[in-house]
Amino acid sequence: MAAPRVTMEVGNDGVAIITLINPPVNALAIPIVAGLKDKFEEATSRDDVKAIVLTGNGGRFSGGFDINVFQKVHGAGDVSLMPDVSVELVVNLIEDCKKPIVAAVEGLALGGGLELAMGCHARIAAPKTQLGLPELTLGVIPGTQRLPRLVGLSKAIEMMLLSKSITSEEGWKLGLIDAVVTSEELLKVSRLWALDIAARRKPWIRSLHRTDKLGSLSEAREVLKLARLQAKKTAPNMPQHQACLDVIEEGIVHGGYSGVLKCLLLLRAPEFDLYEAKVFKELVMLDTSRGLVHVFFAQRATSKVPNVTDIGLKPRGVRKVAVIGGGLMGSGIATAHILNNIYVVLKEVNSEYLLKGIKTIEANVRGLVTRGKLTQDKANNALKMLKGVLDYSEFKDVDMVIEAVIESVPLKQKIFSELEKACPPHCILATNTSTIDLNIVGEKTSSQDRIIGAHFFSPAHVMPLLEIVRTERTSAQVILDLMTVGKIIKKVPVVVGNCTGFAVNRAFFPYSQSARLLVSLGVDVFRIDSAIRSFGLPIGPFQLLDLAGYGVAAATSKEFDKAFPDRSFQSPLVDLLLKSGRNGKANGKGLYTYEKGSKPKPDPSVLPIIEECRRLSNIMPGGKPISVTEKEIVEMILFPVVNESCRVLEEGIVVRASDLDVASVLGMSFPSYRIVTFSKLVWRCGGIVFWADAVGANYVYTSLKKWSQLYGNFFKPSRFLEERATKGIPLSAPVSSSSTSRARL
């Protein structure tokens, strides 16, 4: 691939066309930034240049700053690698240029790409061009000054805080884009527009100097106040959100140029008080940015699977999918497919269940319309892609079947035997089981090469992870096909090996067990949930237990107890709750009370049940509750998860450690960005393994070893963790090729 470069051609009309060339998205790599400076200086000094048009090669303007630089900065710890694009390039060379500059925008203009375009004196765009400032998702602030001046403060804040892009058509209505023209006409119109500005036939506008869309100072401060409150609720531990609003306010109060400079001030945050950082470069060095950038690259890496994506296979089209089971998972899976134009046949055992499943799917789609995420026309078209059936007659031409019934081995085996007869020979036979070994599921079939796990996370039409489980016999073609379908339905497919619980549920099975163990040791249920929420998970283990239902929890616990008896803690808590007539949120009787319109509240009536659980467990040292800090609660719940993750890595259940990070973030909502401080110990997140490496393998190992001596084998460190800790090797380092892990994948 050719090196990134910037070219310039001067036409007979006196317009210099400056073109970014850095495929595939013309990212603003350091050579591009340097090339832009050179070309703008040259165009400004040349007498034969009357005006300038800035554009991108290959039908794309620019996807923004080259994120690979973030990795280099984090690896080297050298923030000087980040160039000062905003002041030097956008303000001095573009916005204050003595010759008019027009941006000819096509395909996308995101992040620094949109900032470049906004620095120009006009913007002409092709249809359906994406415009946005998504930098907050990487832990840094975007250019904050021009967007509010072009589209208004409220809309600009929405776009920045939600990292929400808009189309060029919406941009034209808002004033961000001056004209939308066809791709064929884009350069021609842009040249003429630039010449018209030079001849004063069109206005010469420097967006940084505009104030007409900002409103009064009091109105602006009220908008910012509401935005701060919202950001505290939705992103309480993301310093870049508050920093972004701080810099916007600086520009409104003191002027746009002052706001730009504030981004570059070296305001050093107090030790451990990381929420005060207001500077782009400082934010880059914060652990929030490290975690977000790690997850960004880790998510990209999931699409590379050895012996699947690198052997020249082409994905086969999947146009019709059958879903067996219209319950919560089945209806969500069906919803995800019809929303993305894949025809779905939903099968149930009787008319009552089928009607209920169809109504759930309709409710899912209507909910998206209500929340403004789907137009009514698209909703109607999606529902036309659904058909309900009570037998296998419609299965003769399906490309894939996804079984989503209850976790019953005999039932699943019966269904797969029937599917083998009812479906065409090319049909993918997938199961949504969350715990059962796939070899057992397909034991009574002869189509082992077509059997695969398609493990969705609830709610299936919302949660972004698709865990693709392959056995030793699953064909590479079937894996590739399911990966492709996953991307079509807007999921992130992560390919994992076959075992009880697979990658995510296997790694996290100690999560609920350690929480119940702590309860048996005398720690308050609701204090445990509070500590886990403070860490950054959306809900604690006991509220999660309420949501899942106690029947499901009992069934999955039995699977894990059977598979890993040497390291399971068998708590009587769930059985006691079931015997008392409780089943969590499903029947309104759980550890919490659930009232419509209000948050769940701790239910004091469960305290006698918890006391009975402690009496039956009988593990409190000396019969007295243990004393633990909030930090110790988090560690005692999550370090066993790290320990099991080490076994997952050693056994090669995942291709690479970062796959487990992505799966934990997207499937279990493990924090990808938060910084948690307990007693001046700073933890950065970014997925379970990335977090464990940040905490330190030796610290995790010595803690688990201490607890295993005090409370038993549940906490016993794994061989892999012990080896990495004692040798000082990161947990994320590749597993030796001689390891037994290669047998899994």
PDB file of C-alpha atoms in Angstrom, residues 26-284:
ATOM      1  CA  ASN A  26      -8.148   8.991   4.457  1.00  0.00           C
ATOM      2  CA  ALA A  27      -7.355   9.027   8.173  1.00  0.00           C
ATOM      3  CA  LEU A  28      -5.387  12.016   9.412  1.00  0.00           C
ATOM      4  CA  ALA A  29      -2.089  10.236   9.981  1.00  0.00           C
ATOM      5  CA  ILE A  30       0.913  12.376  10.891  1.00  0.00           C
ATOM      6  CA  PRO A  31       2.213  12.415   7.257  1.00  0.00           C
ATOM      7  CA  ILE A  32      -1.225  13.647   6.128  1.00  0.00           C
ATOM      8  CA  VAL A  33      -1.226  16.481   8.675  1.00  0.00           C
ATOM      9  CA  ALA A  34       2.291  17.476   7.590  1.00  0.00           C
ATOM     10  CA  GLY A  35       1.314  17.235   3.913  1.00  0.00           C
ATOM     11  CA  LEU A  36      -1.738  19.436   4.434  1.00  0.00           C
ATOM     12  CA  LYS A  37       0.405  22.127   6.053  1.00  0.00           C
ATOM     13  CA  ASP A  38       2.833  22.060   3.140  1.00  0.00           C
ATOM     14  CA  LYS A  39       0.158  22.179   0.443  1.00  0.00           C
ATOM     15  CA  PHE A  40      -1.843  24.965   2.072  1.00  0.00           C
ATOM     16  CA  GLU A  41       1.298  27.052   2.528  1.00  0.00           C
ATOM     17  CA  GLU A  42       2.225  26.452  -1.119  1.00  0.00           C
ATOM     18  CA  ALA A  43      -1.279  27.271  -2.413  1.00  0.00           C
ATOM     19  CA  THR A  44      -1.414  30.438  -0.309  1.00  0.00           C
ATOM     20  CA  SER A  45       1.917  31.687  -1.652  1.00  0.00           C
ATOM     21  CA  ARG A  46       1.281  30.926  -5.348  1.00  0.00           C
ATOM     22  CA  ASP A  47       0.059  33.814  -7.511  1.00  0.00           C
ATOM     23  CA  ASP A  48      -1.782  31.500  -9.923  1.00  0.00           C
ATOM     24  CA  VAL A  49      -4.062  30.165  -7.147  1.00  0.00           C
ATOM     25  CA  LYS A  50      -7.259  32.167  -6.583  1.00  0.00           C
ATOM     26  CA  ALA A  51      -9.096  29.663  -4.368  1.00  0.00           C
ATOM     27  CA  ILE A  52      -8.721  26.187  -2.851  1.00  0.00           C
ATOM     28  CA  VAL A  53     -10.884  23.075  -2.697  1.00  0.00           C
ATOM     29  CA  LEU A  54     -10.073  20.422  -0.078  1.00  0.00           C
ATOM     30  CA  THR A  55     -11.280  16.877  -0.781  1.00  0.00           C
ATOM     31  CA  GLY A  56     -10.529  13.213  -0.124  1.00  0.00           C
ATOM     32  CA  ASN A  57      -9.563  10.427  -2.479  1.00  0.00           C
ATOM     33  CA  GLY A  58     -11.699   7.362  -3.215  1.00  0.00           C
ATOM     34  CA  GLY A  59     -15.136   8.772  -2.433  1.00  0.00           C
ATOM     35  CA  ARG A  60     -14.353   9.555   1.208  1.00  0.00           C
ATOM     36  CA  PHE A  61     -13.361  12.883   2.708  1.00  0.00           C
ATOM     37  CA  SER A  62     -11.750  11.765   5.981  1.00  0.00           C
ATOM     38  CA  GLY A  63     -12.598   9.327   8.770  1.00  0.00           C
ATOM     39  CA  GLY A  64     -10.749  11.508  11.265  1.00  0.00           C
ATOM     40  CA  PHE A  65      -7.531  11.351  13.214  1.00  0.00           C
ATOM     41  CA  ASP A  66      -5.486   8.166  12.762  1.00  0.00           C
ATOM     42  CA  ILE A  67      -6.310   6.146  15.863  1.00  0.00           C
ATOM     43  CA  ASN A  68      -3.084   4.157  15.494  1.00  0.00           C
ATOM     44  CA  VAL A  69      -1.299   7.209  16.884  1.00  0.00           C
ATOM     45  CA  PHE A  70      -3.213   6.698  20.157  1.00  0.00           C
ATOM     46  CA  GLN A  71      -1.689   3.232  20.462  1.00  0.00           C
ATOM     47  CA  LYS A  72       1.793   4.659  19.861  1.00  0.00           C
ATOM     48  CA  VAL A  73       1.213   7.351  22.494  1.00  0.00           C
ATOM     49  CA  HIS A  74      -0.028   4.799  25.040  1.00  0.00           C
ATOM     50  CA  GLY A  75       2.809   2.390  24.256  1.00  0.00           C
ATOM     51  CA  ALA A  76       5.565   5.000  24.436  1.00  0.00           C
ATOM     52  CA  GLY A  77       3.977   7.155  27.124  1.00  0.00           C
ATOM     53  CA  ASP A  78       4.959  10.135  24.963  1.00  0.00           C
ATOM     54  CA  VAL A  79       2.119  12.594  24.411  1.00  0.00           C
ATOM     55  CA  SER A  80       4.294  14.737  22.124  1.00  0.00           C
ATOM     56  CA  LEU A  81       3.459  12.282  19.337  1.00  0.00           C
ATOM     57  CA  MET A  82       0.033  13.963  19.161  1.00  0.00           C
ATOM     58  CA  PRO A  83       0.226  16.891  16.729  1.00  0.00           C
ATOM     59  CA  ASP A  84      -1.566  20.175  17.486  1.00  0.00           C
ATOM     60  CA  VAL A  85      -3.889  19.924  14.503  1.00  0.00           C
ATOM     61  CA  SER A  86      -6.542  22.322  15.744  1.00  0.00           C
ATOM     62  CA  VAL A  87      -4.569  25.553  16.165  1.00  0.00           C
ATOM     63  CA  GLU A  88      -1.719  25.207  13.688  1.00  0.00           C
ATOM     64  CA  LEU A  89      -3.632  23.683  10.797  1.00  0.00           C
ATOM     65  CA  VAL A  90      -7.321  24.407  11.090  1.00  0.00           C
ATOM     66  CA  VAL A  91      -7.151  27.928  12.571  1.00  0.00           C
ATOM     67  CA  ASN A  92      -3.969  29.428  11.167  1.00  0.00           C
ATOM     68  CA  LEU A  93      -3.672  27.815   7.750  1.00  0.00           C
ATOM     69  CA  ILE A  94      -7.290  27.123   6.771  1.00  0.00           C
ATOM     70  CA  GLU A  95      -9.733  29.371   8.597  1.00  0.00           C
ATOM     71  CA  ASP A  96      -7.497  32.471   8.501  1.00  0.00           C
ATOM     72  CA  CYS A  97      -6.235  31.784   4.975  1.00  0.00           C
ATOM     73  CA  LYS A  98      -6.236  34.825   2.645  1.00  0.00           C
ATOM     74  CA  LYS A  99      -7.744  32.669  -0.107  1.00  0.00           C
ATOM     75  CA  PRO A 100     -11.167  31.016   0.175  1.00  0.00           C
ATOM     76  CA  ILE A 101     -11.230  27.300   0.897  1.00  0.00           C
ATOM     77  CA  VAL A 102     -14.212  25.026   0.187  1.00  0.00           C
ATOM     78  CA  ALA A 103     -14.484  21.456   1.492  1.00  0.00           C
ATOM     79  CA  ALA A 104     -15.818  18.971  -1.076  1.00  0.00           C
ATOM     80  CA  VAL A 105     -17.154  16.284   1.252  1.00  0.00           C
ATOM     81  CA  GLU A 106     -18.203  12.785   0.243  1.00  0.00           C
ATOM     82  CA  GLY A 107     -18.733   9.456   2.015  1.00  0.00           C
ATOM     83  CA  LEU A 108     -17.770  10.542   5.494  1.00  0.00           C
ATOM     84  CA  ALA A 109     -16.298  13.412   7.446  1.00  0.00           C
ATOM     85  CA  LEU A 110     -15.818  12.255  11.011  1.00  0.00           C
ATOM     86  CA  GLY A 111     -13.816  13.581  13.936  1.00  0.00           C
ATOM     87  CA  GLY A 112     -10.819  15.536  12.746  1.00  0.00           C
ATOM     88  CA  GLY A 113     -12.126  15.143   9.195  1.00  0.00           C
ATOM     89  CA  LEU A 114     -15.262  17.119  10.044  1.00  0.00           C
ATOM     90  CA  GLU A 115     -13.155  19.609  11.993  1.00  0.00           C
ATOM     91  CA  LEU A 116     -11.089  20.232   8.844  1.00  0.00           C
ATOM     92  CA  ALA A 117     -14.271  20.735   6.813  1.00  0.00           C
ATOM     93  CA  MET A 118     -15.737  23.111   9.403  1.00  0.00           C
ATOM     94  CA  GLY A 119     -12.547  25.176   9.281  1.00  0.00           C
ATOM     95  CA  CYS A 120     -13.137  25.779   5.563  1.00  0.00           C
ATOM     96  CA  HIS A 121     -15.189  28.756   4.391  1.00  0.00           C
ATOM     97  CA  ALA A 122     -17.935  26.593   2.854  1.00  0.00           C
ATOM     98  CA  ARG A 123     -18.861  22.916   2.688  1.00  0.00           C
ATOM     99  CA  ILE A 124     -20.378  21.156  -0.322  1.00  0.00           C
ATOM    100  CA  ALA A 125     -21.380  17.519   0.206  1.00  0.00           C
ATOM    101  CA  ALA A 126     -22.505  14.499  -1.763  1.00  0.00           C
ATOM    102  CA  PRO A 127     -25.756  12.757  -0.703  1.00  0.00           C
ATOM    103  CA  LYS A 128     -25.789  10.462   2.351  1.00  0.00           C
ATOM    104  CA  THR A 129     -22.404  11.671   3.584  1.00  0.00           C
ATOM    105  CA  GLN A 130     -21.845  10.871   7.286  1.00  0.00           C
ATOM    106  CA  LEU A 131     -20.916  13.830   9.493  1.00  0.00           C
ATOM    107  CA  GLY A 132     -19.981  13.487  13.151  1.00  0.00           C
ATOM    108  CA  LEU A 133     -17.569  13.986  16.046  1.00  0.00           C
ATOM    109  CA  PRO A 134     -17.218  10.578  17.766  1.00  0.00           C
ATOM    110  CA  GLU A 135     -14.022  11.244  19.758  1.00  0.00           C
ATOM    111  CA  LEU A 136     -15.647  10.886  23.197  1.00  0.00           C
ATOM    112  CA  THR A 137     -15.965   7.152  22.524  1.00  0.00           C
ATOM    113  CA  LEU A 138     -12.160   7.015  22.574  1.00  0.00           C
ATOM    114  CA  GLY A 139     -11.765   8.967  25.790  1.00  0.00           C
ATOM    115  CA  VAL A 140     -10.772  12.326  24.263  1.00  0.00           C
ATOM    116  CA  ILE A 141     -12.644  15.491  23.345  1.00  0.00           C
ATOM    117  CA  PRO A 142     -13.508  16.511  19.784  1.00  0.00           C
ATOM    118  CA  GLY A 143     -13.192  19.936  18.256  1.00  0.00           C
ATOM    119  CA  THR A 144     -15.765  21.775  20.359  1.00  0.00           C
ATOM    120  CA  GLN A 145     -15.996  25.316  18.971  1.00  0.00           C
ATOM    121  CA  ARG A 146     -17.207  25.244  15.382  1.00  0.00           C
ATOM    122  CA  LEU A 147     -20.072  22.758  15.504  1.00  0.00           C
ATOM    123  CA  PRO A 148     -22.163  24.798  18.021  1.00  0.00           C
ATOM    124  CA  ARG A 149     -21.640  27.883  15.855  1.00  0.00           C
ATOM    125  CA  LEU A 150     -22.839  26.079  12.724  1.00  0.00           C
ATOM    126  CA  VAL A 151     -25.751  23.907  13.977  1.00  0.00           C
ATOM    127  CA  GLY A 152     -26.699  25.477  17.305  1.00  0.00           C
ATOM    128  CA  LEU A 153     -25.605  24.582  20.831  1.00  0.00           C
ATOM    129  CA  SER A 154     -28.199  21.922  21.704  1.00  0.00           C
ATOM    130  CA  LYS A 155     -27.733  19.916  18.513  1.00  0.00           C
ATOM    131  CA  ALA A 156     -23.946  20.180  18.724  1.00  0.00           C
ATOM    132  CA  ILE A 157     -23.926  18.901  22.320  1.00  0.00           C
ATOM    133  CA  GLU A 158     -26.193  16.012  21.330  1.00  0.00           C
ATOM    134  CA  MET A 159     -23.894  15.046  18.444  1.00  0.00           C
ATOM    135  CA  MET A 160     -20.762  15.244  20.585  1.00  0.00           C
ATOM    136  CA  LEU A 161     -21.966  13.630  23.825  1.00  0.00           C
ATOM    137  CA  LEU A 162     -23.783  10.804  22.033  1.00  0.00           C
ATOM    138  CA  SER A 163     -21.111  10.505  19.298  1.00  0.00           C
ATOM    139  CA  LYS A 164     -24.064  10.720  16.937  1.00  0.00           C
ATOM    140  CA  SER A 165     -23.465  11.263  13.231  1.00  0.00           C
ATOM    141  CA  ILE A 166     -25.905  12.908  10.828  1.00  0.00           C
ATOM    142  CA  THR A 167     -26.300  12.775   7.048  1.00  0.00           C
ATOM    143  CA  SER A 168     -25.350  15.587   4.711  1.00  0.00           C
ATOM    144  CA  GLU A 169     -29.065  16.168   4.034  1.00  0.00           C
ATOM    145  CA  GLU A 170     -29.701  16.856   7.732  1.00  0.00           C
ATOM    146  CA  GLY A 171     -26.487  18.864   7.852  1.00  0.00           C
ATOM    147  CA  TRP A 172     -27.807  21.098   5.065  1.00  0.00           C
ATOM    148  CA  LYS A 173     -31.046  21.754   6.988  1.00  0.00           C
ATOM    149  CA  LEU A 174     -29.034  22.620  10.119  1.00  0.00           C
ATOM    150  CA  GLY A 175     -26.558  24.884   8.292  1.00  0.00           C
ATOM    151  CA  LEU A 176     -23.518  22.662   8.632  1.00  0.00           C
ATOM    152  CA  ILE A 177     -23.510  21.999   4.861  1.00  0.00           C
ATOM    153  CA  ASP A 178     -23.968  24.776   2.284  1.00  0.00           C
ATOM    154  CA  ALA A 179     -25.205  22.557  -0.564  1.00  0.00           C
ATOM    155  CA  VAL A 180     -25.829  18.895  -1.346  1.00  0.00           C
ATOM    156  CA  VAL A 181     -25.009  17.865  -4.912  1.00  0.00           C
ATOM    157  CA  THR A 182     -24.393  14.595  -6.747  1.00  0.00           C
ATOM    158  CA  SER A 183     -21.005  12.907  -6.511  1.00  0.00           C
ATOM    159  CA  GLU A 184     -20.452  13.642 -10.193  1.00  0.00           C
ATOM    160  CA  GLU A 185     -21.048  17.364  -9.655  1.00  0.00           C
ATOM    161  CA  LEU A 186     -19.209  17.652  -6.325  1.00  0.00           C
ATOM    162  CA  LEU A 187     -15.845  18.984  -7.497  1.00  0.00           C
ATOM    163  CA  LYS A 188     -17.340  21.192 -10.208  1.00  0.00           C
ATOM    164  CA  VAL A 189     -19.766  22.904  -7.799  1.00  0.00           C
ATOM    165  CA  SER A 190     -17.077  23.230  -5.124  1.00  0.00           C
ATOM    166  CA  ARG A 191     -14.679  24.934  -7.572  1.00  0.00           C
ATOM    167  CA  LEU A 192     -17.342  27.410  -8.665  1.00  0.00           C
ATOM    168  CA  TRP A 193     -18.371  28.069  -5.059  1.00  0.00           C
ATOM    169  CA  ALA A 194     -14.760  28.819  -4.106  1.00  0.00           C
ATOM    170  CA  LEU A 195     -14.388  31.229  -7.039  1.00  0.00           C
ATOM    171  CA  ASP A 196     -17.673  32.918  -6.097  1.00  0.00           C
ATOM    172  CA  ILE A 197     -16.344  33.496  -2.576  1.00  0.00           C
ATOM    173  CA  ALA A 198     -13.126  34.931  -4.011  1.00  0.00           C
ATOM    174  CA  ALA A 199     -15.189  37.292  -6.190  1.00  0.00           C
ATOM    175  CA  ARG A 200     -17.403  38.202  -3.182  1.00  0.00           C
ATOM    176  CA  ARG A 201     -20.490  36.743  -4.898  1.00  0.00           C
ATOM    177  CA  LYS A 202     -20.911  34.351  -1.949  1.00  0.00           C
ATOM    178  CA  PRO A 203     -20.182  35.046   1.715  1.00  0.00           C
ATOM    179  CA  TRP A 204     -16.729  34.405   3.137  1.00  0.00           C
ATOM    180  CA  ILE A 205     -17.553  32.868   6.525  1.00  0.00           C
ATOM    181  CA  ARG A 206     -15.128  31.911   9.271  1.00  0.00           C
ATOM    182  CA  SER A 207     -17.184  29.554  11.420  1.00  0.00           C
ATOM    183  CA  LEU A 208     -15.091  30.112  14.555  1.00  0.00           C
ATOM    184  CA  HIS A 209     -16.184  33.776  14.539  1.00  0.00           C
ATOM    185  CA  ARG A 210     -19.944  33.125  14.251  1.00  0.00           C
ATOM    186  CA  THR A 211     -22.216  33.661  17.257  1.00  0.00           C
ATOM    187  CA  ASP A 212     -25.689  33.926  15.693  1.00  0.00           C
ATOM    188  CA  LYS A 213     -26.691  30.339  16.582  1.00  0.00           C
ATOM    189  CA  LEU A 214     -25.420  30.311  20.150  1.00  0.00           C
ATOM    190  CA  GLY A 215     -28.282  32.294  21.701  1.00  0.00           C
ATOM    191  CA  SER A 216     -27.842  34.483  24.767  1.00  0.00           C
ATOM    192  CA  LEU A 217     -25.249  33.687  27.411  1.00  0.00           C
ATOM    193  CA  SER A 218     -27.943  32.800  29.957  1.00  0.00           C
ATOM    194  CA  GLU A 219     -29.659  30.444  27.479  1.00  0.00           C
ATOM    195  CA  ALA A 220     -26.354  28.793  26.636  1.00  0.00           C
ATOM    196  CA  ARG A 221     -25.503  28.277  30.295  1.00  0.00           C
ATOM    197  CA  GLU A 222     -28.903  26.692  30.922  1.00  0.00           C
ATOM    198  CA  VAL A 223     -28.365  24.266  28.009  1.00  0.00           C
ATOM    199  CA  LEU A 224     -24.900  23.404  29.340  1.00  0.00           C
ATOM    200  CA  LYS A 225     -26.244  22.927  32.870  1.00  0.00           C
ATOM    201  CA  LEU A 226     -28.815  20.395  31.676  1.00  0.00           C
ATOM    202  CA  ALA A 227     -26.165  18.660  29.561  1.00  0.00           C
ATOM    203  CA  ARG A 228     -23.851  18.341  32.575  1.00  0.00           C
ATOM    204  CA  LEU A 229     -26.606  16.761  34.658  1.00  0.00           C
ATOM    205  CA  GLN A 230     -27.441  14.319  31.868  1.00  0.00           C
ATOM    206  CA  ALA A 231     -23.777  13.417  31.376  1.00  0.00           C
ATOM    207  CA  LYS A 232     -23.375  12.747  35.106  1.00  0.00           C
ATOM    208  CA  LYS A 233     -26.270  10.304  34.927  1.00  0.00           C
ATOM    209  CA  THR A 234     -25.332   8.507  31.722  1.00  0.00           C
ATOM    210  CA  ALA A 235     -21.525   8.726  31.913  1.00  0.00           C
ATOM    211  CA  PRO A 236     -20.614   9.332  35.560  1.00  0.00           C
ATOM    212  CA  ASN A 237     -17.010   8.143  35.283  1.00  0.00           C
ATOM    213  CA  MET A 238     -16.121   9.488  31.852  1.00  0.00           C
ATOM    214  CA  PRO A 239     -14.042  12.650  32.396  1.00  0.00           C
ATOM    215  CA  GLN A 240     -14.005  13.536  28.706  1.00  0.00           C
ATOM    216  CA  HIS A 241     -17.742  14.355  28.731  1.00  0.00           C
ATOM    217  CA  GLN A 242     -17.422  17.040  31.404  1.00  0.00           C
ATOM    218  CA  ALA A 243     -14.161  18.276  29.823  1.00  0.00           C
ATOM    219  CA  CYS A 244     -15.967  18.645  26.503  1.00  0.00           C
ATOM    220  CA  LEU A 245     -18.701  20.768  28.105  1.00  0.00           C
ATOM    221  CA  ASP A 246     -16.098  22.854  29.968  1.00  0.00           C
ATOM    222  CA  VAL A 247     -14.323  23.728  26.733  1.00  0.00           C
ATOM    223  CA  ILE A 248     -17.598  24.511  24.935  1.00  0.00           C
ATOM    224  CA  GLU A 249     -18.496  26.919  27.743  1.00  0.00           C
ATOM    225  CA  GLU A 250     -15.053  28.554  27.590  1.00  0.00           C
ATOM    226  CA  GLY A 251     -15.609  29.314  23.913  1.00  0.00           C
ATOM    227  CA  ILE A 252     -19.086  30.721  24.463  1.00  0.00           C
ATOM    228  CA  VAL A 253     -17.987  32.985  27.309  1.00  0.00           C
ATOM    229  CA  HIS A 254     -14.595  34.092  25.982  1.00  0.00           C
ATOM    230  CA  GLY A 255     -14.822  33.462  22.239  1.00  0.00           C
ATOM    231  CA  GLY A 256     -14.139  30.564  19.893  1.00  0.00           C
ATOM    232  CA  TYR A 257     -10.397  31.062  19.667  1.00  0.00           C
ATOM    233  CA  SER A 258     -10.125  31.042  23.457  1.00  0.00           C
ATOM    234  CA  GLY A 259     -12.090  27.773  23.492  1.00  0.00           C
ATOM    235  CA  VAL A 260      -9.654  26.198  21.048  1.00  0.00           C
ATOM    236  CA  LEU A 261      -6.704  27.263  23.183  1.00  0.00           C
ATOM    237  CA  LYS A 262      -8.316  25.818  26.311  1.00  0.00           C
ATOM    238  CA  CYS A 263      -8.097  22.395  24.653  1.00  0.00           C
ATOM    239  CA  LEU A 264      -4.323  22.774  24.662  1.00  0.00           C
ATOM    240  CA  LEU A 265      -3.759  24.185  28.160  1.00  0.00           C
ATOM    241  CA  LEU A 266      -1.713  21.897  30.346  1.00  0.00           C
ATOM    242  CA  LEU A 267      -4.008  21.870  33.375  1.00  0.00           C
ATOM    243  CA  ARG A 268      -2.612  19.105  35.550  1.00  0.00           C
ATOM    244  CA  ALA A 269      -5.290  17.212  37.482  1.00  0.00           C
ATOM    245  CA  PRO A 270      -4.727  16.592  41.210  1.00  0.00           C
ATOM    246  CA  GLU A 271      -3.389  13.159  42.100  1.00  0.00           C
ATOM    247  CA  PHE A 272      -6.112  10.514  41.765  1.00  0.00           C
ATOM    248  CA  ASP A 273      -8.698  13.168  40.940  1.00  0.00           C
ATOM    249  CA  LEU A 274      -8.869  12.294  37.260  1.00  0.00           C
ATOM    250  CA  TYR A 275     -12.240  13.877  36.662  1.00  0.00           C
ATOM    251  CA  GLU A 276     -10.864  17.418  36.358  1.00  0.00           C
ATOM    252  CA  ALA A 277      -8.761  16.891  33.208  1.00  0.00           C
ATOM    253  CA  LYS A 278      -9.847  19.296  30.504  1.00  0.00           C
ATOM    254  CA  VAL A 279      -7.162  18.928  27.886  1.00  0.00           C
ATOM    255  CA  PHE A 280      -7.213  16.722  24.832  1.00  0.00           C
ATOM    256  CA  LYS A 281      -3.606  15.615  25.224  1.00  0.00           C
ATOM    257  CA  GLU A 282      -4.038  14.883  28.910  1.00  0.00           C
ATOM    258  CA  LEU A 283      -7.212  12.933  28.204  1.00  0.00           C
ATOM    259  CA  VAL A 284      -5.279  10.825  25.697  1.00  0.00           C
TER     260      VAL A 284
END
